[in-house]
Short mmCIF file of C-alpha atoms in Angstrom, two decimals:
data_model
loop_
_atom_site.label_atom_id
_atom_site.label_comp_id
_atom_site.label_asym_id
_atom_site.label_seq_id
_atom_site.Cartn_x
_atom_site.Cartn_y
_atom_site.Cartn_z
CA MET X 252 -23.24 14.82 -54.25
CA THR X 253 -20.82 16.90 -51.92
CA ARG X 254 -21.93 19.19 -49.04
CA GLY X 255 -19.10 21.85 -48.54
CA GLY X 256 -16.40 20.13 -49.71
CA LEU X 257 -17.36 16.89 -48.40
CA THR X 258 -18.64 13.27 -50.60
CA ARG X 259 -22.26 12.57 -48.59
CA GLY X 260 -20.77 9.97 -46.01
CA GLU X 261 -17.80 10.91 -45.56
CA PRO X 262 -16.88 12.07 -41.90
CA SER X 263 -15.51 15.09 -41.43
CA GLU X 264 -12.32 15.61 -39.32
CA ALA X 265 -14.50 16.35 -35.75
CA THR X 266 -17.17 13.25 -35.80
CA ALA X 267 -14.49 10.49 -37.61
CA PRO X 268 -13.79 8.38 -35.30
CA ARG X 269 -10.71 8.14 -32.99
CA ARG X 270 -8.26 5.47 -33.12
CA ARG X 271 -6.82 3.28 -30.57
CA GLY X 272 -3.55 2.77 -29.23
CA ARG X 273 -0.99 5.06 -28.21
CA PRO X 274 -2.26 8.91 -28.23
CA SER X 275 -0.61 11.19 -31.88
CA ARG X 276 2.12 13.03 -30.62
CA THR X 277 3.69 15.79 -33.30
CA GLN X 278 7.35 15.38 -33.49
CA SER X 279 8.65 18.11 -31.08
CA GLU X 280 6.96 16.10 -28.45
CA THR X 281 9.31 13.14 -29.09
CA GLY X 282 13.07 12.22 -28.69
CA PRO X 283 15.83 12.32 -26.82
CA ALA X 284 15.01 16.10 -25.49
CA THR X 285 11.44 15.22 -23.89
CA ARG X 286 12.85 11.49 -22.47
CA ASP X 287 15.31 13.78 -20.10
CA ARG X 288 12.64 16.17 -19.56
CA ILE X 289 10.85 13.25 -18.26
CA LEU X 290 13.32 12.35 -17.03
CA GLY X 291 14.39 15.56 -15.13
CA ALA X 292 10.84 15.98 -13.53
CA ALA X 293 10.83 12.19 -12.52
CA ARG X 294 14.08 13.02 -9.91
CA GLU X 295 12.30 16.17 -8.81
CA GLU X 296 8.81 13.81 -7.86
CA PHE X 297 10.81 11.49 -6.61
CA SER X 298 12.93 14.25 -4.76
CA GLU X 299 9.97 16.17 -3.44
CA ARG X 300 7.20 13.27 -2.67
CA GLY X 301 9.41 10.00 -2.26
CA TYR X 302 8.67 6.63 -3.86
CA GLU X 303 5.13 6.43 -2.76
CA LYS X 304 3.68 9.12 -2.85
CA ALA X 305 5.49 10.00 -6.71
CA SER X 306 2.65 8.74 -9.52
CA VAL X 307 3.16 8.55 -13.48
CA ARG X 308 0.48 11.48 -13.59
CA GLY X 309 2.36 13.66 -11.92
CA ILE X 310 5.82 13.38 -13.33
CA ALA X 311 3.93 13.51 -16.67
CA LYS X 312 2.25 16.94 -15.69
CA ALA X 313 5.27 17.80 -14.53
CA ALA X 314 7.11 17.27 -17.10
CA GLY X 315 4.19 18.27 -20.16
CA VAL X 316 3.78 15.62 -21.64
CA ASP X 317 0.95 13.54 -21.59
CA PRO X 318 1.41 9.73 -19.31
CA ALA X 319 0.81 7.54 -22.15
CA LEU X 320 4.60 8.75 -23.33
CA VAL X 321 6.32 8.21 -20.10
CA HIS X 322 4.75 4.11 -20.00
CA HIS X 323 5.69 4.27 -23.37
CA TYR X 324 9.26 5.48 -22.39
CA PHE X 325 10.13 3.72 -19.09
CA GLY X 326 7.68 1.85 -18.90
CA THR X 327 6.09 1.67 -14.76
CA LYS X 328 7.04 3.59 -11.55
CA GLU X 329 9.73 1.23 -10.74
CA GLN X 330 11.11 1.54 -13.78
CA VAL X 331 11.18 5.52 -13.80
CA PHE X 332 12.03 5.52 -10.62
CA GLU X 333 15.26 2.93 -12.26
CA ALA X 334 15.74 5.53 -14.72
CA ALA X 335 16.12 8.26 -12.85
CA VAL X 336 18.44 6.53 -10.60
CA THR X 337 20.56 5.13 -12.77
CA VAL X 338 20.81 9.55 -14.31
CA ALA X 339 21.67 10.71 -10.78
CA PHE X 340 24.15 7.91 -9.34
CA ALA X 341 26.03 8.33 -12.69
CA PRO X 342 29.11 10.42 -10.82
CA ALA X 343 29.31 7.58 -8.10
CA LEU X 344 29.47 4.87 -10.82
CA GLU X 345 33.24 6.18 -12.05
CA ALA X 346 34.15 5.46 -8.63
CA PRO X 347 36.29 1.93 -9.97
CA ALA X 348 37.93 4.03 -12.08
CA ALA X 349 40.37 5.40 -8.55
CA ILE X 350 41.47 2.39 -8.46
CA GLU X 351 43.24 1.96 -11.45
CA ASP X 352 44.76 4.88 -11.26
CA GLY X 353 47.48 4.83 -9.13
CA PRO X 354 49.64 2.35 -7.35
CA LEU X 355 47.04 0.12 -4.87
CA ASP X 356 48.49 1.53 -1.69
CA GLY X 357 46.47 4.54 -2.53
CA VAL X 358 43.12 3.08 -3.71
CA GLY X 359 41.41 4.12 0.05
CA GLU X 360 43.35 7.61 -0.56
CA ARG X 361 41.66 7.53 -3.63
CA LEU X 362 38.44 6.47 -3.19
CA THR X 363 37.42 7.99 -0.19
CA ARG X 364 38.03 11.13 -1.96
CA PHE X 365 36.62 10.41 -5.02
CA ILE X 366 32.87 9.76 -3.12
CA LEU X 367 33.52 12.28 -0.67
CA GLY X 368 33.37 15.06 -3.94
CA VAL X 369 30.52 13.59 -5.38
CA TRP X 370 28.74 13.77 -2.34
CA GLU X 371 29.84 17.47 -1.87
CA ASN X 372 29.43 18.69 -4.92
CA PRO X 373 26.05 20.09 -4.95
CA ALA X 374 25.23 19.91 -8.35
CA THR X 375 25.81 15.55 -8.20
CA ARG X 376 24.69 15.46 -3.94
CA ALA X 377 21.36 16.62 -4.50
CA PRO X 378 19.86 13.42 -7.03
CA LEU X 379 21.47 11.48 -4.57
CA LEU X 380 20.18 12.45 -1.40
CA ALA X 381 16.40 12.16 -3.46
CA ILE X 382 17.58 8.33 -3.97
CA VAL X 383 18.57 7.50 -0.41
CA ARG X 384 15.36 9.08 0.91
CA SER X 385 13.55 7.10 -1.66
CA ALA X 386 15.39 4.13 -0.93
CA MET X 387 15.30 4.48 3.13
CA ASN X 388 11.39 4.81 2.62
CA ASN X 389 10.11 2.38 0.49
CA GLU X 390 11.63 -1.15 -0.20
CA THR X 391 10.39 -0.97 -3.94
CA ALA X 392 13.02 1.85 -4.08
CA ALA X 393 15.75 -0.02 -1.79
CA ALA X 394 15.16 -3.27 -4.20
CA VAL X 395 16.25 -0.83 -7.27
CA PHE X 396 19.29 1.17 -5.94
CA ARG X 397 20.45 -1.88 -4.27
CA ARG X 398 20.37 -3.89 -7.74
CA LEU X 399 22.10 -0.54 -9.26
CA VAL X 400 24.62 -0.36 -6.28
CA ALA X 401 25.64 -3.97 -6.58
CA ALA X 402 25.67 -4.56 -10.57
CA GLN X 403 27.08 -0.72 -11.69
CA LEU X 404 29.87 -0.30 -8.21
CA LEU X 405 30.42 -3.01 -6.08
CA SER X 406 30.76 -5.98 -8.80
CA ARG X 407 33.02 -3.30 -10.55
CA ILE X 408 35.68 -2.38 -7.64
CA ALA X 409 35.29 -6.01 -7.26
CA GLY X 410 36.47 -6.99 -10.37
CA ARG X 411 39.65 -4.52 -9.72
CA LEU X 412 40.98 -6.22 -6.88
CA ASP X 413 42.78 -9.57 -7.86
CA LEU X 414 42.01 -11.14 -3.79
CA PRO X 415 39.97 -14.28 -3.43
CA ASP X 416 37.40 -12.22 -1.08
CA ALA X 417 37.03 -8.55 -3.25
CA GLU X 418 33.29 -8.83 -3.47
CA LEU X 419 33.05 -8.86 0.48
CA ARG X 420 36.24 -6.16 1.18
CA ALA X 421 34.40 -3.93 -2.05
CA GLU X 422 31.39 -4.19 -0.53
CA LEU X 423 33.05 -3.19 3.70
CA ALA X 424 34.60 -0.12 2.19
CA ALA X 425 30.95 0.72 0.16
CA ALA X 426 29.80 0.65 3.87
CA GLN X 427 32.74 2.52 5.57
CA LEU X 428 31.69 5.14 2.53
CA VAL X 429 27.68 5.13 2.79
CA GLY X 430 27.67 5.27 6.34
CA ILE X 431 29.68 8.81 6.21
CA ALA X 432 27.45 10.07 3.44
CA MET X 433 24.76 9.54 5.75
CA LEU X 434 25.41 10.52 8.84
CA ARG X 435 27.06 13.90 7.48
CA TYR X 436 25.11 14.46 4.19
CA VAL X 437 21.45 13.18 4.43
CA ILE X 438 21.08 12.81 8.48
CA LYS X 439 23.44 15.45 9.27
CA VAL X 440 25.43 14.29 12.98
CA GLU X 441 27.27 16.99 14.35
CA PRO X 442 30.54 17.82 14.54
CA LEU X 443 30.43 15.06 11.76
CA ALA X 444 28.03 17.38 9.65
CA SER X 445 30.83 20.64 9.46
CA ALA X 446 34.07 18.73 9.58
CA ASP X 447 36.50 19.61 7.17
CA VAL X 448 36.36 16.98 4.55
CA GLU X 449 40.20 16.78 4.34
CA GLN X 450 40.28 15.69 7.56
CA LEU X 451 37.52 13.16 6.57
CA VAL X 452 39.82 12.26 4.09
CA ALA X 453 42.33 11.16 6.43
CA ARG X 454 40.83 9.41 9.10
CA VAL X 455 38.63 7.85 6.39
CA ALA X 456 41.11 6.42 3.63
CA PRO X 457 43.04 3.96 6.14
CA VAL X 458 39.77 2.38 7.32
CA VAL X 459 39.07 2.30 3.05
CA GLN X 460 42.05 0.98 2.55
CA GLY X 461 42.68 -1.97 4.60
CA HIS X 462 38.84 -3.25 3.72
CA LEU X 463 40.34 -2.97 0.59
CA THR X 464 43.79 -4.46 0.79
CA GLY X 465 44.43 -5.15 4.35
CA ASP X 466 45.22 -9.12 5.22
#
């Protein structure tokens, strides 16, 4: 016997029990575009709120998705932060190529010019500022940042120096450049913050060169 096109005892769509597991999603809600939108929202949330105050729920709301979808793509908040950091830090990860672009006796200038160029560009500076500020205020964020810098940047620079203490040399060079970036772009100490970038390259490059290849 039927009623309204349904067999008696058959649950309607409105009364059918909800299935357990991840919430259902339409095809338009999945894929690379959605993942990129979540990453963009994550960068904004971490930038505006910092690591501690940012939340997966807030990131999901900003991206216009269910929080379960954030977990599906990235996992925990720490993993979301690491993914966002990796994308934001990507331009700086090209720095090791500066060592191979010419003779070793000019690597200090090439590396200095490259790193300062990344910071000078507003498009790449904004996400880097968000990363640094989060790392300064939260140990979990700092650990993620250290892991990325050590594995993706310093080890690659050290690997291109044919010297026994290459790792220490790479870290000293990075410390020189990171310190300048902190004072110029984050803390904005004058007159460093307003100094001409070419003047900075002229003064800093020889020091970086000494760290990388000096006796």
